[in-house]
XYZ file of C-alpha atoms in Angstrom:
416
model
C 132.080 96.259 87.823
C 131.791 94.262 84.494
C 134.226 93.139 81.732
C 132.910 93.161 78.670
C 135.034 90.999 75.611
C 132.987 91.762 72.187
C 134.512 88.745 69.579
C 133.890 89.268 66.258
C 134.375 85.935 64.163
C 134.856 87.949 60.478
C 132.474 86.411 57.832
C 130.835 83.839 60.388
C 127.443 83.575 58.866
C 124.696 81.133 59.992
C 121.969 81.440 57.064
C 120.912 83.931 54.114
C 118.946 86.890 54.983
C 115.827 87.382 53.057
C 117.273 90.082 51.394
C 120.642 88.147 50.295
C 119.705 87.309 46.559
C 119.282 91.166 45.668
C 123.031 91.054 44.136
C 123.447 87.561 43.406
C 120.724 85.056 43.570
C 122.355 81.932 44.370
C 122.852 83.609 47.646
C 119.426 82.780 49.286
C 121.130 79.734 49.883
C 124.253 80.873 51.926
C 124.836 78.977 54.800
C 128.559 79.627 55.980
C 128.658 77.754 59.022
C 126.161 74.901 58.089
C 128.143 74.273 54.467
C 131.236 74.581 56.622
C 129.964 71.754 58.740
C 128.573 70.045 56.141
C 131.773 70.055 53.975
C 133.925 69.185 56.897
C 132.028 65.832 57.615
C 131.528 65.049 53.849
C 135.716 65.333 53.455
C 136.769 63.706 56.845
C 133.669 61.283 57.886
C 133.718 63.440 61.182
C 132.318 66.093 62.648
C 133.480 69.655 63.028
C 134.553 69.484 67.119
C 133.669 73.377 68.487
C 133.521 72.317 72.069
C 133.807 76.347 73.117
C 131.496 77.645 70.704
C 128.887 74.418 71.245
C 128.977 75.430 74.958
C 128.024 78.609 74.399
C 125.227 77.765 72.261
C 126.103 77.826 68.462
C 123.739 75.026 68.335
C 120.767 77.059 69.825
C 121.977 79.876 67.510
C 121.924 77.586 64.153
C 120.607 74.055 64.595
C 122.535 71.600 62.871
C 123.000 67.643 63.357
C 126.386 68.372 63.924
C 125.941 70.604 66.494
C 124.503 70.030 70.144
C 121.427 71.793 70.618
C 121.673 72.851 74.850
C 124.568 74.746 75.890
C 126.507 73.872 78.710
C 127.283 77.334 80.038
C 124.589 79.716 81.269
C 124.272 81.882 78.143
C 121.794 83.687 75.747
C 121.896 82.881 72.298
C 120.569 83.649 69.481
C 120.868 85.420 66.079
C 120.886 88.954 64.722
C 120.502 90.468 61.328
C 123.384 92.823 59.558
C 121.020 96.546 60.098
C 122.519 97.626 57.664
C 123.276 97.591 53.619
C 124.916 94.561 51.781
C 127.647 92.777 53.971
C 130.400 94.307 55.264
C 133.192 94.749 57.849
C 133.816 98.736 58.191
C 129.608 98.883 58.285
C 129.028 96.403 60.490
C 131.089 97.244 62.698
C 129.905 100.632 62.920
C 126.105 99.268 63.155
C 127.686 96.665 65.965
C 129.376 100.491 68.319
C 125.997 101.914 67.622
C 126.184 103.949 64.486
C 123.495 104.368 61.636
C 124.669 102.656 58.869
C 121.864 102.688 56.803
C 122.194 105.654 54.603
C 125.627 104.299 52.789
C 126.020 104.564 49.287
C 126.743 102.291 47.248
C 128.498 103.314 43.687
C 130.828 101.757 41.425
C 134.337 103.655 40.494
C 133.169 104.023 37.138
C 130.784 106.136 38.267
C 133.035 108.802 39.388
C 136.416 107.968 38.033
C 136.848 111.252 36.303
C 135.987 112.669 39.921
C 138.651 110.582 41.496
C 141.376 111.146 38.720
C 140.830 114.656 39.003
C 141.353 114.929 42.409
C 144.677 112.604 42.524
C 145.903 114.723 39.838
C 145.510 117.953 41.400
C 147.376 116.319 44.376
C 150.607 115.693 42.191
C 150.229 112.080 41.001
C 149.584 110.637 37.776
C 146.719 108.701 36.601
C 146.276 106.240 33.690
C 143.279 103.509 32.791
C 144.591 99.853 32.603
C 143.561 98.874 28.801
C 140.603 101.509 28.845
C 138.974 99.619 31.748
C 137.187 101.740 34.631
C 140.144 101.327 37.143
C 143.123 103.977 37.670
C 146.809 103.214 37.933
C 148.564 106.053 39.962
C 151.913 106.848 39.381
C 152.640 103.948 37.027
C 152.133 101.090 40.242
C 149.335 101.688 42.438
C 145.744 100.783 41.566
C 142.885 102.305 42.523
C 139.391 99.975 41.714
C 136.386 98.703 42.847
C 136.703 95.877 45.475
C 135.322 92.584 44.426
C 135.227 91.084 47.725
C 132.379 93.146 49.018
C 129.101 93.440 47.848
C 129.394 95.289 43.974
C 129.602 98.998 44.941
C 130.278 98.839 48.441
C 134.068 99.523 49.042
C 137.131 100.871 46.616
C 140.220 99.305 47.183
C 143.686 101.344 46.883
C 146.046 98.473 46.277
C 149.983 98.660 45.600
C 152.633 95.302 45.326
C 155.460 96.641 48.091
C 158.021 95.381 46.968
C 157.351 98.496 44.186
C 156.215 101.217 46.857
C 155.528 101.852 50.529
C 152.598 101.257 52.126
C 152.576 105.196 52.996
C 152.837 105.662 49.144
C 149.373 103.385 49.148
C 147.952 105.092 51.989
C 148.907 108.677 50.608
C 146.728 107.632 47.546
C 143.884 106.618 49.417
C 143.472 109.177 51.898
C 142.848 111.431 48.303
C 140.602 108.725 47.166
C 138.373 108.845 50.341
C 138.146 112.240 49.874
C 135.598 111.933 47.241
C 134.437 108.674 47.987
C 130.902 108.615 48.369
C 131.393 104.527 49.461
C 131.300 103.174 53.171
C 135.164 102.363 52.927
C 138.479 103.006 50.878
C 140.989 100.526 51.459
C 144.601 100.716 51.585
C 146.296 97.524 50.901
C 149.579 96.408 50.359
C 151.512 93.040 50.248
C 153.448 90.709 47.943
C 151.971 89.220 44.559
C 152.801 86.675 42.612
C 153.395 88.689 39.757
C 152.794 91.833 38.860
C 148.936 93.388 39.885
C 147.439 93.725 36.517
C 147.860 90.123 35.819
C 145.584 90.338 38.419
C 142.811 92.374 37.508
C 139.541 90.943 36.669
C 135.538 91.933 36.210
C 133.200 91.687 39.054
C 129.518 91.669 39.200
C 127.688 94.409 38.043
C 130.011 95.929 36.148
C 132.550 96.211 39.032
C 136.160 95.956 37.943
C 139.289 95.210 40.295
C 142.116 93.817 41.418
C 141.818 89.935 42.332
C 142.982 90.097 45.753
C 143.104 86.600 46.922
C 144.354 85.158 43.452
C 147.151 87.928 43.672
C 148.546 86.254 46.707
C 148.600 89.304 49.302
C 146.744 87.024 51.498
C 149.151 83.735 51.239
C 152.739 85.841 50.970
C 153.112 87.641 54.500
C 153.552 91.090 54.955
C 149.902 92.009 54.370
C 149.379 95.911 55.589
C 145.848 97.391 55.230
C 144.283 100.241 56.800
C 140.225 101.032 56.681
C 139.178 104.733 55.677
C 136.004 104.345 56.605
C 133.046 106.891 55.115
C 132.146 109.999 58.361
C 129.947 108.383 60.784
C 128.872 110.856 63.953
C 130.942 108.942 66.582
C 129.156 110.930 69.622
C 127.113 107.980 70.426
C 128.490 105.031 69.198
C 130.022 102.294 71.798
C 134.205 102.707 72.610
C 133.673 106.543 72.283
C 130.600 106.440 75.411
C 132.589 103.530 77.405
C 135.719 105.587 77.289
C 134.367 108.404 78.246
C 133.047 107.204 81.003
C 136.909 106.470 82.490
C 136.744 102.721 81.291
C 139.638 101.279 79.903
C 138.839 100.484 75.705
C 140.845 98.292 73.734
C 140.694 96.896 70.167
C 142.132 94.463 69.204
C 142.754 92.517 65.456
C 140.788 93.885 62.344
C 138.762 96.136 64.996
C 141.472 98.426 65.903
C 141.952 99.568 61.956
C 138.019 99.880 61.154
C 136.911 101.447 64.528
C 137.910 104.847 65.310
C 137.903 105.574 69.072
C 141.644 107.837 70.229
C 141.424 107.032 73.989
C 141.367 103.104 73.226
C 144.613 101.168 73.022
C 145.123 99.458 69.504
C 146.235 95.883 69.301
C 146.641 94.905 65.516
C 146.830 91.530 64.501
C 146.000 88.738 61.673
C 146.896 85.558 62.928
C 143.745 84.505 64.976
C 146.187 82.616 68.173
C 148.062 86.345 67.926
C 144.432 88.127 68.177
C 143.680 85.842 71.172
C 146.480 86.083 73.292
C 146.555 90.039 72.742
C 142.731 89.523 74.042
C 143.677 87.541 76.604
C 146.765 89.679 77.723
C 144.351 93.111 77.641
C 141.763 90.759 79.653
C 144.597 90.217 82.252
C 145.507 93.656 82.338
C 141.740 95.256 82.575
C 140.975 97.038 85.928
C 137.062 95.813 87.284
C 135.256 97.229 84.439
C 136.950 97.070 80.519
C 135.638 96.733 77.486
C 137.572 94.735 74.690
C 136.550 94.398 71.349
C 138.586 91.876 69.352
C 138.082 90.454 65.377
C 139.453 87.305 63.980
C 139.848 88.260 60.707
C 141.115 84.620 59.131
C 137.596 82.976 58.514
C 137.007 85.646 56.481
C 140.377 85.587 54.556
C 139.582 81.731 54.136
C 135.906 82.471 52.811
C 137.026 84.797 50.267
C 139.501 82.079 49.335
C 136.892 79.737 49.177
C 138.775 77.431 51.383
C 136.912 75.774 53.449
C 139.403 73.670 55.091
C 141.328 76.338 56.216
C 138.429 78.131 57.292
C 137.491 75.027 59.664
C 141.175 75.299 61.211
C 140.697 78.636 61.779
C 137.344 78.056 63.596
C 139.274 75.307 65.214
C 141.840 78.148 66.625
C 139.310 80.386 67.904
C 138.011 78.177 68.969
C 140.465 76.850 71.437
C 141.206 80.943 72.383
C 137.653 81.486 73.405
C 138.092 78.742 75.912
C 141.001 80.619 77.569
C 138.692 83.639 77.912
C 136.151 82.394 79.661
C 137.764 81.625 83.457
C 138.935 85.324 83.660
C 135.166 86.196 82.853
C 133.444 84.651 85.430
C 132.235 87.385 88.189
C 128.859 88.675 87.836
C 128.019 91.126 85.486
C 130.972 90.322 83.210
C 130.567 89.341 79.616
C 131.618 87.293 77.026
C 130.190 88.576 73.560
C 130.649 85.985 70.635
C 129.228 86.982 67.305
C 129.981 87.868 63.314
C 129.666 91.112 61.117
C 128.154 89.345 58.119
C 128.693 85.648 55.858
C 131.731 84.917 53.567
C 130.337 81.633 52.851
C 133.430 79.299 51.332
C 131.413 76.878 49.438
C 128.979 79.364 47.645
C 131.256 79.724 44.488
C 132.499 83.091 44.467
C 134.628 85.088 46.614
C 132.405 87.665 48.153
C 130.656 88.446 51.591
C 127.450 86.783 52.316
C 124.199 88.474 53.438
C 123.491 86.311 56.410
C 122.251 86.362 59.933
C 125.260 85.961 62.634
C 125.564 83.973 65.611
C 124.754 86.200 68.900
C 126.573 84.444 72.042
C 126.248 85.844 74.888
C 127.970 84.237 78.084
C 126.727 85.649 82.004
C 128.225 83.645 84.585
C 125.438 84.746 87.084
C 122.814 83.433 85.023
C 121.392 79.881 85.938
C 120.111 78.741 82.888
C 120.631 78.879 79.151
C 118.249 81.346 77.131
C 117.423 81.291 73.932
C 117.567 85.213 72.212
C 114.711 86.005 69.673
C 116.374 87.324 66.571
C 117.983 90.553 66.975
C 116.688 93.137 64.405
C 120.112 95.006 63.811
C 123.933 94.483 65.400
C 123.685 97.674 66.793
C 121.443 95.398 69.568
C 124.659 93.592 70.591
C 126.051 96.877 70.984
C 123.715 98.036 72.967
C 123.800 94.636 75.248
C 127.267 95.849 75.680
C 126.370 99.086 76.692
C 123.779 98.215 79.578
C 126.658 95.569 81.258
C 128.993 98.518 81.215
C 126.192 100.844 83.117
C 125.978 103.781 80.395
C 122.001 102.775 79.897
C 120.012 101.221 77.319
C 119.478 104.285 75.182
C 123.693 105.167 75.005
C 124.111 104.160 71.670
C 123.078 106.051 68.866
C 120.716 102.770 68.025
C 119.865 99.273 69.268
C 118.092 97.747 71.761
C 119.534 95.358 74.678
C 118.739 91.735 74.110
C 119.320 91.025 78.246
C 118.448 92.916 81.419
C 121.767 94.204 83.558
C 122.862 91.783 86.081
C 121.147 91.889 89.114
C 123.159 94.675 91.382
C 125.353 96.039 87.941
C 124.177 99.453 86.567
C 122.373 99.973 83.825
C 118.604 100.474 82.540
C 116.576 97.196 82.565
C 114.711 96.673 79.148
């Protein structure tokens, strides 16, 4: 009988990869959460107060003079590496339910733009380059271009101003897009600019070219909408499938219930990270003995690509506070608290992409008697796969990853 709450902190990275200067150099020295500590004492002469997150071992996970170095609570922690290609949401949080990421392509629209035009045509809508430039308009106010938030080539964005169309006009035109998509997501998004979206549009690296979504103001004007079309993964093994399955209540809650698929888990949508935790909290109170919850604050990562690291420290500041409300309801044996991130978005590193960067693994087991400190986790798909063992469905479940604990003593479950 274990409860299993799987937090996702969007863009919380603690440290380049050695891999992370492949697209941009002056990313071997991303450092999300230490330049977001760093920053935050260099602009207020104090330090960044995380009393949640420093009890369950951040400071283990990333030393830091700003951060205490023994937890308080009896946890494992660690860090983990992406498993996957560039840094991304949809892909890692496939890699983090068990799924093989690793064969995703990666291709700019101009590689197949008369491919895409083509298609969109022959569905009834129009299609025009803005000023000869490898991005589509459709229908005269919907764009279709590369998304320069991600790494170059990783997602397309489908992007419409709605107070000009729907967001099931936008959605209409990406579902065609993702079609013949050969990229690990298409994204819908709609929301209010500032003006209209070519003012907008900008180069990328690598020859990418797309809409700016930040500068636009879809993230600052309310009414945001956005929905993931995420590449075909084979969803037979991968975490909420196997847990529900298995009878046990799933539910997803924030960014997670748009970019995981699962149709016997209850969906709980949300932005605003003290929304996100009191959903969490609420499904928490509602679970039966055995639940698993997976929940994403998605605002860290809105205030990375921002570059605004203030409001990326308030944020922190808010989950942080709703992680300590989780914690009494998790405190019978066997139950778990997961804490951990799906890549960087480091918001001092000068540009407005995701960082390739090892995230925090948290792991909180109230039956435990000591802290532990994790060695680093090859892939996400291990947290996954942590998961998996507390909720009894074995350590091979998953479609990949290995368990970074042993059950609790009594729980099901196959020791590693």
């Amino acid at each position: 009988m274990s409860r299993v709450v799987i937090v996702v902190i969007d863009g919380f990275g603690i440290g380049a990869m050695p891999d992370a200067d492949t697209q941009r150099p002056g990313d071997a020295a991303a450092d999300t959460l230490g330049h977001l500590l760093d920053q935050h004492r260099a602009t207020t002469g104090r330090r960044l107060s995380l009393p949640t997150l420093e009890a369950l071992g951040l400071g283990l996970a990333h030393p830091h003079p700003d951060l205490p170095r023994e937890p308080s609570l009896p946890v494992a922690a660690g860090r983990a590496a992406l498993g996957y290609p560039g840094a991304d949401t949809y892909a890692g949080h496939q890699t983090m339910m068990g799924a093989d990421c690793g064969g995703v392509t990666v291709a700019r629209l101009a590689e197949h733009l008369d491919a895409v035009a083509v298609a969109l045509r022959a569905n009834g809508h129009g299609t025009d380059r803005l000023d000869g430039r490898p991005l589509l308009v459709v229908d005269g106010r919907i764009l279709v271009h590369d998304n320069l938030e991600a790494d170059p080539g990783v997602n397309w964005n489908v992007s419409g101003c709605l107070a000009d169309v729907s967001f099931a006009d936008v959605l209409r035109i990406a579902q065609v897009v993702r079609s013949v998509a050969p990229v690990a997501r298409v994204i819908a998004v709609g929301g209010h600019a500032d003006a209209p979206l070519p003012a907008f549009v900008r180069e990328g690296a690598l020859g990418t070219v797309g809409l700016d979504t930040p500068a636009s103001g879809f993230y600052r004007n309310g009414g945001l909408a956005v929905q993931h079309l995420g590449a075909p993964l084979d969803r037979g093994r991968r975490l909420p499938e196997l847990v529900a399955a298995s009878g046990v209540p799933v539910m997803l809650v924030g960014k997670a219930a748009e970019v995981l698929a699962c149709d016997a888990a209850v969906r709980r949508p949300a932005v605003d990270t003290t929304d996100v935790f009191a959903l969490t909290l609420d499904a928490l109170r509602r679970a039966p003995g055995t639940a698993l919850i997976v929940s994403n604050v998605q605002e860290t990562d809105l205030a990375g690509h921002q570059q605004d690291a203030p409001r990326y420290a308030a944020v922190l500041r808010r989950t942080d506070t709703g992680l300590s409300t989780l914690l009494p309801l998790l405190s019978s044996p066997g139950d778990r608290l997961i804490v951990t991130g799906d890549h960087g978005n480091d918001p001092v590193i000068g540009h407005a992409c995701h960082t390739r960067e090892y995230v925090p693994v948290l792991i909180h087991r109230p039956e435990a008697v000591r802290p532990d400190r994790l060695p680093t986790a090859r892939t996400l798909a291990d947290v996954g796969a942590t998961a998996a063992i507390a909720l009894g469905l074995g350590a091979t479940a998953l479609g990949s990853g290995t368990p970074l604990l042993r059950p609790a003593a009594g729980s099901a479950g196959v020791p590693t």
